[in-house]
Amino acid sequence: MRAIWKGAVSFGLVSIAVRLYSATEEKDIRFHQVHRDDGGRIKYKRVCSIDGEEVSYDDIAKGYDLGGGEMVVLTDDDFADLPLTTSRAIEVLEFVPAEQVDPILYNKAYYLEPDKTAAKPYALLRDALTNTERVAIVKVALRQREQLATLRVREDVLVLNTMLWPDEIRAAKFDILDEDVSARPAELAMAGSLIESMAADFDPATYTDNYREALQEVIDAKVAGREVVQPEETEEAPAAAVDLMAALRASVERAKAARGEATPAPAKKATAATAAKKTTAAKDDSDEDAAATPIKRAAAKKTTAAAAKKATAPEKKATPAKARKSA
């Protein structure tokens, strides 16, 4: 790595000579504008809009547009006279708890490397920040601009995080913020279950830029003259949720299944088991009825025969007393 800045960290009467290195780098695949027919690079000329002549770098200055066609031209001498007292120093203003710094303020990160003669005060500041769980609020001038920044510890190295100024943060103004929208307790409980089922320790190494990898494969295929195959979609886009509770419940079950956790049996299975139990009991009752059927049939047959005999027997008529006496 190449140092982009040299200076010193000063807090109180302690001064630590350091060198500044960029801690991050962009991995985006960069392209050039070229002529489609022959691949020639497209070049741009710096041409003045007034006289139409090409302008060299030495004749280019910075201009501030006042509006209405008026422009204020600033030269390097104008910038040199600005009072940048921290041009070669990282001045510690105060030490604050780390959780009080809103992450939205962070901009770029830089590593600080101490000079050999400043190793001990460097370690002193590093260990003191670690023990007190605080970060240092500093001011530093980088690329002709004074910036607010923090000093914190990452893997035993002091890291300088430049920050945006408070007036550079936009306010969130949305109409929905004025509406009274709240979730039901049951929905909050289900959402909490979903969060717990997806909870994990953050490991940035597990995430990759799939688009950049696919784009690199396209470029490699072009170089090798191979046919580029469109990768298949591995996952369908989720459908719009109609019922919030149902969507939350399904999300919890899906997250648990992805982790290989056992999912409790749903209510439908319990109902099916109960129905099966009732079916078995009904079957047992049916078997008992089937065993008793011959006896019931014999009794019913005997009763039917007796009834029939009674019905077919001649009815006795009353004999008058005089007829009986004559006989």
C-alpha atoms as a printed R data frame, in Angstrom:
    type eleno elety resid chain resno        x       y       z
1   ATOM     1    CA   MET     A     1    0.000   0.000   0.000
2   ATOM     2    CA   ARG     A     2    1.050   3.558  -0.653
3   ATOM     3    CA   ALA     A     3    0.631   6.253   1.995
4   ATOM     4    CA   ILE     A     4   -1.655   9.069   0.880
5   ATOM     5    CA   TRP     A     5   -0.937  11.404   3.790
6   ATOM     6    CA   LYS     A     6    1.707  11.973   6.466
7   ATOM     7    CA   GLY     A     7    1.253  13.868   9.686
8   ATOM     8    CA   ALA     A     8    0.736  13.419  13.399
9   ATOM     9    CA   VAL     A     9   -2.036  12.605  15.844
10  ATOM    10    CA   SER     A    10   -2.054  15.047  18.734
11  ATOM    11    CA   PHE     A    11   -4.054  14.717  21.935
12  ATOM    12    CA   GLY     A    12   -3.024  16.848  24.871
13  ATOM    13    CA   LEU     A    13    0.758  17.187  24.769
14  ATOM    14    CA   VAL     A    14    1.232  13.786  23.111
15  ATOM    15    CA   SER     A    15    2.107  13.658  19.420
16  ATOM    16    CA   ILE     A    16    2.155  10.470  17.315
17  ATOM    17    CA   ALA     A    17    3.742  10.561  13.863
18  ATOM    18    CA   VAL     A    18    1.617   8.481  11.480
19  ATOM    19    CA   ARG     A    19    1.058   7.655   7.826
20  ATOM    20    CA   LEU     A    20   -2.411   7.322   6.326
21  ATOM    21    CA   TYR     A    21   -3.475   4.471   4.022
22  ATOM    22    CA   SER     A    22   -6.801   3.813   2.324
23  ATOM    23    CA   ALA     A    23   -8.506   0.982   4.208
24  ATOM    24    CA   THR     A    24  -11.011   0.155   1.466
25  ATOM    25    CA   GLU     A    25  -11.009  -0.319  -2.291
26  ATOM    26    CA   GLU     A    26  -13.790  -0.664  -4.809
27  ATOM    27    CA   LYS     A    27  -14.047  -3.981  -6.631
28  ATOM    28    CA   ASP     A    28  -16.434  -2.792  -9.320
29  ATOM    29    CA   ILE     A    29  -15.534  -3.864 -12.852
30  ATOM    30    CA   ARG     A    30  -14.695  -0.706 -14.766
31  ATOM    31    CA   PHE     A    31  -15.400  -0.155 -18.441
32  ATOM    32    CA   HIS     A    32  -14.187   2.329 -21.049
33  ATOM    33    CA   GLN     A    33  -16.298   3.935 -23.693
34  ATOM    34    CA   VAL     A    34  -15.157   2.532 -27.045
35  ATOM    35    CA   HIS     A    35  -16.159   2.614 -30.693
36  ATOM    36    CA   ARG     A    36  -18.473  -0.334 -31.357
37  ATOM    37    CA   ASP     A    37  -16.979  -1.128 -34.784
38  ATOM    38    CA   ASP     A    38  -13.259  -1.212 -33.993
39  ATOM    39    CA   GLY     A    39  -13.001  -0.949 -30.173
40  ATOM    40    CA   GLY     A    40  -11.140   2.356 -30.282
41  ATOM    41    CA   ARG     A    41  -11.141   4.400 -27.056
42  ATOM    42    CA   ILE     A    42  -13.345   7.471 -26.996
43  ATOM    43    CA   LYS     A    43  -11.390  10.597 -26.061
44  ATOM    44    CA   TYR     A    44  -12.733  13.861 -24.772
45  ATOM    45    CA   LYS     A    45  -11.261  17.280 -25.359
46  ATOM    46    CA   ARG     A    46  -11.397  20.094 -22.832
47  ATOM    47    CA   VAL     A    47  -12.922  22.858 -24.896
48  ATOM    48    CA   CYS     A    48  -13.922  26.320 -23.714
49  ATOM    49    CA   SER     A    49  -17.612  26.972 -24.261
50  ATOM    50    CA   ILE     A    50  -16.959  30.620 -25.176
51  ATOM    51    CA   ASP     A    51  -14.098  30.637 -27.686
52  ATOM    52    CA   GLY     A    52  -14.278  26.948 -28.665
53  ATOM    53    CA   GLU     A    53  -10.537  26.428 -28.131
54  ATOM    54    CA   GLU     A    54   -8.997  23.416 -26.383
55  ATOM    55    CA   VAL     A    55   -7.727  24.223 -22.861
56  ATOM    56    CA   SER     A    56   -4.689  22.633 -21.201
57  ATOM    57    CA   TYR     A    57   -4.631  21.517 -17.559
58  ATOM    58    CA   ASP     A    58   -2.409  24.455 -16.582
59  ATOM    59    CA   ASP     A    59   -5.075  26.922 -17.696
60  ATOM    60    CA   ILE     A    60   -7.945  25.261 -15.829
61  ATOM    61    CA   ALA     A    61   -9.186  26.871 -12.600
62  ATOM    62    CA   LYS     A    62  -12.148  26.308 -10.280
63  ATOM    63    CA   GLY     A    63  -15.283  28.366 -10.747
64  ATOM    64    CA   TYR     A    64  -18.264  29.008  -8.478
65  ATOM    65    CA   ASP     A    65  -21.516  29.619 -10.290
66  ATOM    66    CA   LEU     A    66  -23.419  32.599  -8.887
67  ATOM    67    CA   GLY     A    67  -26.339  32.057 -11.222
68  ATOM    68    CA   GLY     A    68  -27.518  34.301 -14.003
69  ATOM    69    CA   GLY     A    69  -24.396  33.568 -16.040
70  ATOM    70    CA   GLU     A    70  -21.991  35.017 -13.460
71  ATOM    71    CA   MET     A    71  -18.960  32.971 -12.366
72  ATOM    72    CA   VAL     A    72  -16.350  33.523  -9.643
73  ATOM    73    CA   VAL     A    73  -12.960  32.101 -10.623
74  ATOM    74    CA   LEU     A    74  -10.692  30.751  -7.839
75  ATOM    75    CA   THR     A    75   -7.020  29.951  -8.332
76  ATOM    76    CA   ASP     A    76   -4.575  27.847  -6.304
77  ATOM    77    CA   ASP     A    77   -3.413  30.993  -4.515
78  ATOM    78    CA   ASP     A    78   -6.923  31.562  -3.197
79  ATOM    79    CA   PHE     A    79   -7.006  28.080  -1.654
80  ATOM    80    CA   ALA     A    80   -3.507  28.410  -0.238
81  ATOM    81    CA   ASP     A    81   -4.582  31.367   1.906
82  ATOM    82    CA   LEU     A    82   -7.355  29.418   3.636
83  ATOM    83    CA   PRO     A    83   -6.726  28.854   7.382
84  ATOM    84    CA   LEU     A    84   -6.300  25.070   7.465
85  ATOM    85    CA   THR     A    85   -4.617  24.738  10.873
86  ATOM    86    CA   THR     A    86   -4.876  20.940  10.757
87  ATOM    87    CA   SER     A    87   -3.126  20.559   7.408
88  ATOM    88    CA   ARG     A    88   -0.511  18.174   8.854
89  ATOM    89    CA   ALA     A    89   -2.147  17.203  12.110
90  ATOM    90    CA   ILE     A    90   -4.993  15.033  13.307
91  ATOM    91    CA   GLU     A    91   -6.285  17.058  16.226
92  ATOM    92    CA   VAL     A    92   -8.258  15.178  18.877
93  ATOM    93    CA   LEU     A    93  -11.200  17.290  20.031
94  ATOM    94    CA   GLU     A    94  -12.858  14.933  22.523
95  ATOM    95    CA   PHE     A    95  -13.481  11.271  23.386
96  ATOM    96    CA   VAL     A    96  -17.078  10.028  23.178
97  ATOM    97    CA   PRO     A    97  -18.855   6.664  23.624
98  ATOM    98    CA   ALA     A    98  -18.782   4.690  20.392
99  ATOM    99    CA   GLU     A    99  -22.535   4.016  20.395
100 ATOM   100    CA   GLN     A   100  -23.269   7.764  20.310
101 ATOM   101    CA   VAL     A   101  -21.849   8.154  16.799
102 ATOM   102    CA   ASP     A   102  -24.581   7.554  14.235
103 ATOM   103    CA   PRO     A   103  -23.246   5.238  11.470
104 ATOM   104    CA   ILE     A   104  -24.929   7.424   8.834
105 ATOM   105    CA   LEU     A   105  -22.168   9.989   9.446
106 ATOM   106    CA   TYR     A   106  -19.343   7.641   8.411
107 ATOM   107    CA   ASN     A   107  -17.797   8.271   4.993
108 ATOM   108    CA   LYS     A   108  -14.384   6.676   4.237
109 ATOM   109    CA   ALA     A   109  -11.937   4.624   6.309
110 ATOM   110    CA   TYR     A   110   -8.139   4.886   6.562
111 ATOM   111    CA   TYR     A   111   -5.500   2.909   8.445
112 ATOM   112    CA   LEU     A   112   -2.977   4.749  10.584
113 ATOM   113    CA   GLU     A   113    0.560   3.364  10.671
114 ATOM   114    CA   PRO     A   114    2.958   4.799  13.275
115 ATOM   115    CA   ASP     A   115    6.551   5.735  12.651
116 ATOM   116    CA   LYS     A   116    9.108   3.537  14.390
117 ATOM   117    CA   THR     A   117    9.798   6.268  16.924
118 ATOM   118    CA   ALA     A   118    6.056   6.634  17.701
119 ATOM   119    CA   ALA     A   119    5.239   2.954  18.355
120 ATOM   120    CA   LYS     A   120    4.826   3.385  22.130
121 ATOM   121    CA   PRO     A   121    2.453   6.405  22.135
122 ATOM   122    CA   TYR     A   122    0.544   4.750  19.279
123 ATOM   123    CA   ALA     A   123    0.004   1.607  21.395
124 ATOM   124    CA   LEU     A   124   -0.885   3.800  24.373
125 ATOM   125    CA   LEU     A   125   -3.692   5.573  22.511
126 ATOM   126    CA   ARG     A   126   -4.899   2.313  20.975
127 ATOM   127    CA   ASP     A   127   -5.124   0.466  24.285
128 ATOM   128    CA   ALA     A   128   -6.674   3.445  26.074
129 ATOM   129    CA   LEU     A   129   -9.457   3.649  23.489
130 ATOM   130    CA   THR     A   130  -10.070  -0.087  23.817
131 ATOM   131    CA   ASN     A   131  -10.233  -0.031  27.603
132 ATOM   132    CA   THR     A   132  -12.521   2.990  27.809
133 ATOM   133    CA   GLU     A   133  -14.747   1.823  24.898
134 ATOM   134    CA   ARG     A   134  -14.642   5.293  23.391
135 ATOM   135    CA   VAL     A   135  -13.719   6.843  20.055
136 ATOM   136    CA   ALA     A   136  -11.813  10.050  19.450
137 ATOM   137    CA   ILE     A   137  -13.501  12.888  17.568
138 ATOM   138    CA   VAL     A   138  -10.868  14.596  15.428
139 ATOM   139    CA   LYS     A   139  -10.421  17.138  12.670
140 ATOM   140    CA   VAL     A   140   -8.132  16.538   9.706
141 ATOM   141    CA   ALA     A   141   -7.458  18.270   6.380
142 ATOM   142    CA   LEU     A   142   -7.446  15.874   3.422
143 ATOM   143    CA   ARG     A   143   -7.261  16.981  -0.226
144 ATOM   144    CA   GLN     A   144   -7.613  20.639   0.639
145 ATOM   145    CA   ARG     A   145  -10.702  20.096   2.729
146 ATOM   146    CA   GLU     A   146  -11.135  20.034   6.495
147 ATOM   147    CA   GLN     A   147  -13.111  17.010   7.609
148 ATOM   148    CA   LEU     A   148  -14.612  15.701  10.807
149 ATOM   149    CA   ALA     A   149  -13.517  12.160  11.638
150 ATOM   150    CA   THR     A   150  -13.245   9.528  14.346
151 ATOM   151    CA   LEU     A   151  -10.341   7.460  15.598
152 ATOM   152    CA   ARG     A   152  -11.240   3.939  16.687
153 ATOM   153    CA   VAL     A   153   -9.540   0.575  17.057
154 ATOM   154    CA   ARG     A   154   -9.974  -2.335  14.639
155 ATOM   155    CA   GLU     A   155   -7.836  -5.464  14.998
156 ATOM   156    CA   ASP     A   156   -5.180  -3.593  17.009
157 ATOM   157    CA   VAL     A   157   -4.903  -0.862  14.369
158 ATOM   158    CA   LEU     A   158   -6.078   2.722  14.669
159 ATOM   159    CA   VAL     A   159   -8.645   3.519  11.992
160 ATOM   160    CA   LEU     A   160   -9.566   7.017  10.868
161 ATOM   161    CA   ASN     A   161  -13.185   7.277   9.683
162 ATOM   162    CA   THR     A   162  -13.988  10.536   7.935
163 ATOM   163    CA   MET     A   163  -17.504  11.756   8.614
164 ATOM   164    CA   LEU     A   164  -20.081  13.926   6.956
165 ATOM   165    CA   TRP     A   165  -20.932  17.206   8.586
166 ATOM   166    CA   PRO     A   166  -24.351  17.310  10.281
167 ATOM   167    CA   ASP     A   167  -25.765  19.708   7.659
168 ATOM   168    CA   GLU     A   168  -24.855  17.188   4.939
169 ATOM   169    CA   ILE     A   169  -27.369  14.651   6.276
170 ATOM   170    CA   ARG     A   170  -30.771  14.948   4.651
171 ATOM   171    CA   ALA     A   171  -33.926  14.832   6.738
172 ATOM   172    CA   ALA     A   172  -36.369  12.009   6.062
173 ATOM   173    CA   LYS     A   173  -39.591  13.698   5.000
174 ATOM   174    CA   PHE     A   174  -42.264  11.216   3.955
175 ATOM   175    CA   ASP     A   175  -46.032  11.579   4.138
176 ATOM   176    CA   ILE     A   176  -46.399   8.140   5.704
177 ATOM   177    CA   LEU     A   177  -44.490   9.343   8.777
178 ATOM   178    CA   ASP     A   178  -47.415  11.614   9.614
179 ATOM   179    CA   GLU     A   179  -49.885   8.713   9.628
180 ATOM   180    CA   ASP     A   180  -50.678   6.748  12.762
181 ATOM   181    CA   VAL     A   181  -49.687   3.227  11.696
182 ATOM   182    CA   SER     A   182  -48.993   0.563  14.302
183 ATOM   183    CA   ALA     A   183  -48.726  -3.210  14.409
184 ATOM   184    CA   ARG     A   184  -50.869  -5.495  16.508
185 ATOM   185    CA   PRO     A   185  -49.261  -7.290  19.491
186 ATOM   186    CA   ALA     A   186  -49.693 -10.666  17.779
187 ATOM   187    CA   GLU     A   187  -47.911  -9.380  14.684
188 ATOM   188    CA   LEU     A   188  -45.093  -7.965  16.798
189 ATOM   189    CA   ALA     A   189  -44.713 -11.295  18.591
190 ATOM   190    CA   MET     A   190  -44.593 -13.191  15.301
191 ATOM   191    CA   ALA     A   191  -42.104 -10.701  13.866
192 ATOM   192    CA   GLY     A   192  -39.961 -11.210  16.965
193 ATOM   193    CA   SER     A   193  -40.077 -14.965  16.391
194 ATOM   194    CA   LEU     A   194  -38.981 -14.413  12.796
195 ATOM   195    CA   ILE     A   195  -36.052 -12.263  13.916
196 ATOM   196    CA   GLU     A   196  -35.000 -14.867  16.474
197 ATOM   197    CA   SER     A   197  -35.186 -17.640  13.878
198 ATOM   198    CA   MET     A   198  -32.911 -15.632  11.561
199 ATOM   199    CA   ALA     A   199  -30.540 -14.356  14.273
200 ATOM   200    CA   ALA     A   200  -26.822 -14.995  13.695
201 ATOM   201    CA   ASP     A   201  -23.383 -13.548  14.339
202 ATOM   202    CA   PHE     A   202  -22.353 -11.220  11.523
203 ATOM   203    CA   ASP     A   203  -19.600 -12.598   9.303
204 ATOM   204    CA   PRO     A   204  -19.043 -10.403   6.225
205 ATOM   205    CA   ALA     A   205  -16.963 -13.138   4.563
206 ATOM   206    CA   THR     A   206  -20.128 -15.177   3.966
207 ATOM   207    CA   TYR     A   207  -21.532 -12.574   1.558
208 ATOM   208    CA   THR     A   208  -20.404 -12.167  -2.042
209 ATOM   209    CA   ASP     A   209  -21.156  -9.854  -4.940
210 ATOM   210    CA   ASN     A   210  -23.068 -12.248  -7.206
211 ATOM   211    CA   TYR     A   211  -23.550  -9.659  -9.919
212 ATOM   212    CA   ARG     A   212  -19.832  -8.888 -10.156
213 ATOM   213    CA   GLU     A   213  -18.964 -12.602 -10.274
214 ATOM   214    CA   ALA     A   214  -21.502 -13.229 -13.046
215 ATOM   215    CA   LEU     A   215  -20.239 -10.208 -14.981
216 ATOM   216    CA   GLN     A   216  -16.664 -11.478 -14.672
217 ATOM   217    CA   GLU     A   217  -17.783 -14.842 -16.090
218 ATOM   218    CA   VAL     A   218  -19.316 -13.047 -19.065
219 ATOM   219    CA   ILE     A   219  -16.029 -11.219 -19.675
220 ATOM   220    CA   ASP     A   220  -14.000 -14.433 -19.319
221 ATOM   221    CA   ALA     A   221  -16.344 -16.178 -21.749
222 ATOM   222    CA   LYS     A   222  -15.877 -13.367 -24.257
223 ATOM   223    CA   VAL     A   223  -12.115 -13.666 -23.928
224 ATOM   224    CA   ALA     A   224  -12.145 -17.455 -24.316
225 ATOM   225    CA   GLY     A   225  -14.655 -17.361 -27.169
226 ATOM   226    CA   ARG     A   226  -17.074 -19.582 -25.299
227 ATOM   227    CA   GLU     A   227  -20.830 -19.454 -25.437
228 ATOM   228    CA   VAL     A   228  -22.316 -17.504 -22.583
229 ATOM   229    CA   VAL     A   229  -25.091 -19.426 -20.829
230 ATOM   230    CA   GLN     A   230  -27.693 -17.509 -18.913
231 ATOM   231    CA   PRO     A   231  -27.764 -18.872 -15.342
232 ATOM   232    CA   GLU     A   232  -31.089 -20.254 -14.170
233 ATOM   233    CA   GLU     A   233  -33.040 -18.560 -11.458
234 ATOM   234    CA   THR     A   234  -32.524 -20.465  -8.226
235 ATOM   235    CA   GLU     A   235  -35.280 -18.807  -6.298
236 ATOM   236    CA   GLU     A   236  -38.583 -17.327  -7.294
237 ATOM   237    CA   ALA     A   237  -39.551 -13.861  -6.206
238 ATOM   238    CA   PRO     A   238  -41.853 -13.954  -3.177
239 ATOM   239    CA   ALA     A   239  -45.486 -13.231  -3.874
240 ATOM   240    CA   ALA     A   240  -47.140 -10.213  -2.360
241 ATOM   241    CA   ALA     A   241  -48.305 -10.955   1.165
242 ATOM   242    CA   VAL     A   242  -52.038 -10.717   1.653
243 ATOM   243    CA   ASP     A   243  -52.216 -11.676   5.319
244 ATOM   244    CA   LEU     A   244  -49.423 -10.201   7.418
245 ATOM   245    CA   MET     A   245  -49.686 -12.839  10.153
246 ATOM   246    CA   ALA     A   246  -49.703 -15.679   7.609
247 ATOM   247    CA   ALA     A   247  -46.661 -14.230   5.877
248 ATOM   248    CA   LEU     A   248  -44.807 -13.889   9.175
249 ATOM   249    CA   ARG     A   249  -45.702 -17.440  10.233
250 ATOM   250    CA   ALA     A   250  -44.595 -18.844   6.870
251 ATOM   251    CA   SER     A   251  -41.358 -16.850   7.085
252 ATOM   252    CA   VAL     A   252  -40.569 -18.291  10.521
253 ATOM   253    CA   GLU     A   253  -41.145 -21.843   9.295
254 ATOM   254    CA   ARG     A   254  -39.026 -21.200   6.216
255 ATOM   255    CA   ALA     A   255  -36.167 -19.752   8.263
256 ATOM   256    CA   LYS     A   256  -36.232 -22.729  10.638
257 ATOM   257    CA   ALA     A   257  -36.278 -25.156   7.735
258 ATOM   258    CA   ALA     A   258  -33.274 -23.413   6.199
259 ATOM   259    CA   ARG     A   259  -31.388 -23.844   9.464
260 ATOM   260    CA   GLY     A   260  -32.398 -27.498   9.729
261 ATOM   261    CA   GLU     A   261  -34.433 -26.959  12.863
262 ATOM   262    CA   ALA     A   262  -37.431 -29.166  13.631
263 ATOM   263    CA   THR     A   263  -40.695 -27.441  12.894
264 ATOM   264    CA   PRO     A   264  -43.518 -28.149  15.397
265 ATOM   265    CA   ALA     A   265  -46.449 -30.119  13.988
266 ATOM   266    CA   PRO     A   266  -49.182 -27.755  12.810
267 ATOM   267    CA   ALA     A   267  -52.713 -27.848  14.111
268 ATOM   268    CA   LYS     A   268  -53.961 -29.715  11.021
269 ATOM   269    CA   LYS     A   269  -51.868 -32.779  11.834
270 ATOM   270    CA   ALA     A   270  -53.235 -32.871  15.357
271 ATOM   271    CA   THR     A   271  -56.747 -32.708  13.933
272 ATOM   272    CA   ALA     A   272  -55.965 -35.543  11.555
273 ATOM   273    CA   ALA     A   273  -54.683 -37.688  14.409
274 ATOM   274    CA   THR     A   274  -57.837 -37.000  16.387
275 ATOM   275    CA   ALA     A   275  -59.976 -37.927  13.389
276 ATOM   276    CA   ALA     A   276  -57.999 -41.148  12.957
277 ATOM   277    CA   LYS     A   277  -58.578 -41.989  16.599
278 ATOM   278    CA   LYS     A   278  -62.293 -41.412  16.211
279 ATOM   279    CA   THR     A   279  -62.333 -43.560  13.061
280 ATOM   280    CA   THR     A   280  -60.619 -46.430  14.923
281 ATOM   281    CA   ALA     A   281  -63.139 -46.196  17.758
282 ATOM   282    CA   ALA     A   282  -65.990 -46.214  15.282
283 ATOM   283    CA   LYS     A   283  -64.474 -49.257  13.598
284 ATOM   284    CA   ASP     A   284  -64.264 -51.107  16.917
285 ATOM   285    CA   ASP     A   285  -67.927 -50.322  17.564
286 ATOM   286    CA   SER     A   286  -68.772 -51.602  14.100
287 ATOM   287    CA   ASP     A   287  -66.888 -54.853  14.765
288 ATOM   288    CA   GLU     A   288  -68.812 -55.366  18.003
289 ATOM   289    CA   ASP     A   289  -72.096 -54.825  16.162
290 ATOM   290    CA   ALA     A   290  -71.018 -57.294  13.493
291 ATOM   291    CA   ALA     A   291  -70.283 -59.976  16.137
292 ATOM   292    CA   ALA     A   292  -73.666 -59.491  17.764
293 ATOM   293    CA   THR     A   293  -75.582 -59.543  14.472
294 ATOM   294    CA   PRO     A   294  -76.360 -63.374  14.331
295 ATOM   295    CA   ILE     A   295  -77.971 -63.281  17.773
296 ATOM   296    CA   LYS     A   296  -79.968 -60.208  16.935
297 ATOM   297    CA   ARG     A   297  -81.092 -61.739  13.642
298 ATOM   298    CA   ALA     A   298  -82.285 -64.968  15.380
299 ATOM   299    CA   ALA     A   299  -84.234 -62.962  17.937
300 ATOM   300    CA   ALA     A   300  -85.722 -60.812  15.229
301 ATOM   301    CA   LYS     A   301  -86.646 -63.885  13.158
302 ATOM   302    CA   LYS     A   302  -88.374 -65.568  16.133
303 ATOM   303    CA   THR     A   303  -90.308 -62.409  16.883
304 ATOM   304    CA   THR     A   304  -91.400 -62.126  13.250
305 ATOM   305    CA   ALA     A   305  -92.590 -65.740  13.094
306 ATOM   306    CA   ALA     A   306  -94.622 -65.361  16.253
307 ATOM   307    CA   ALA     A   307  -96.222 -62.269  14.928
308 ATOM   308    CA   ALA     A   308  -97.090 -63.972  11.659
309 ATOM   309    CA   LYS     A   309  -98.615 -67.018  13.402
310 ATOM   310    CA   LYS     A   310 -100.711 -64.786  15.547
311 ATOM   311    CA   ALA     A   311 -101.903 -62.893  12.551
312 ATOM   312    CA   THR     A   312 -102.967 -66.030  10.558
313 ATOM   313    CA   ALA     A   313 -104.741 -67.849  13.443
314 ATOM   314    CA   PRO     A   314 -108.664 -67.838  13.075
315 ATOM   315    CA   GLU     A   315 -110.451 -65.561  15.368
316 ATOM   316    CA   LYS     A   316 -112.721 -67.299  17.935
317 ATOM   317    CA   LYS     A   317 -116.315 -66.143  17.886
318 ATOM   318    CA   ALA     A   318 -118.473 -65.917  20.934
319 ATOM   319    CA   THR     A   319 -121.046 -68.840  21.054
320 ATOM   320    CA   PRO     A   320 -124.501 -67.986  22.346
321 ATOM   321    CA   ALA     A   321 -125.616 -69.728  25.531
322 ATOM   322    CA   LYS     A   322 -128.663 -71.345  23.889
323 ATOM   323    CA   ALA     A   323 -126.636 -72.965  21.133
324 ATOM   324    CA   ARG     A   324 -124.204 -74.431  23.667
325 ATOM   325    CA   LYS     A   325 -127.050 -75.931  25.673
326 ATOM   326    CA   SER     A   326 -128.662 -77.513  22.561
327 ATOM   327    CA   ALA     A   327 -125.421 -79.025  21.519
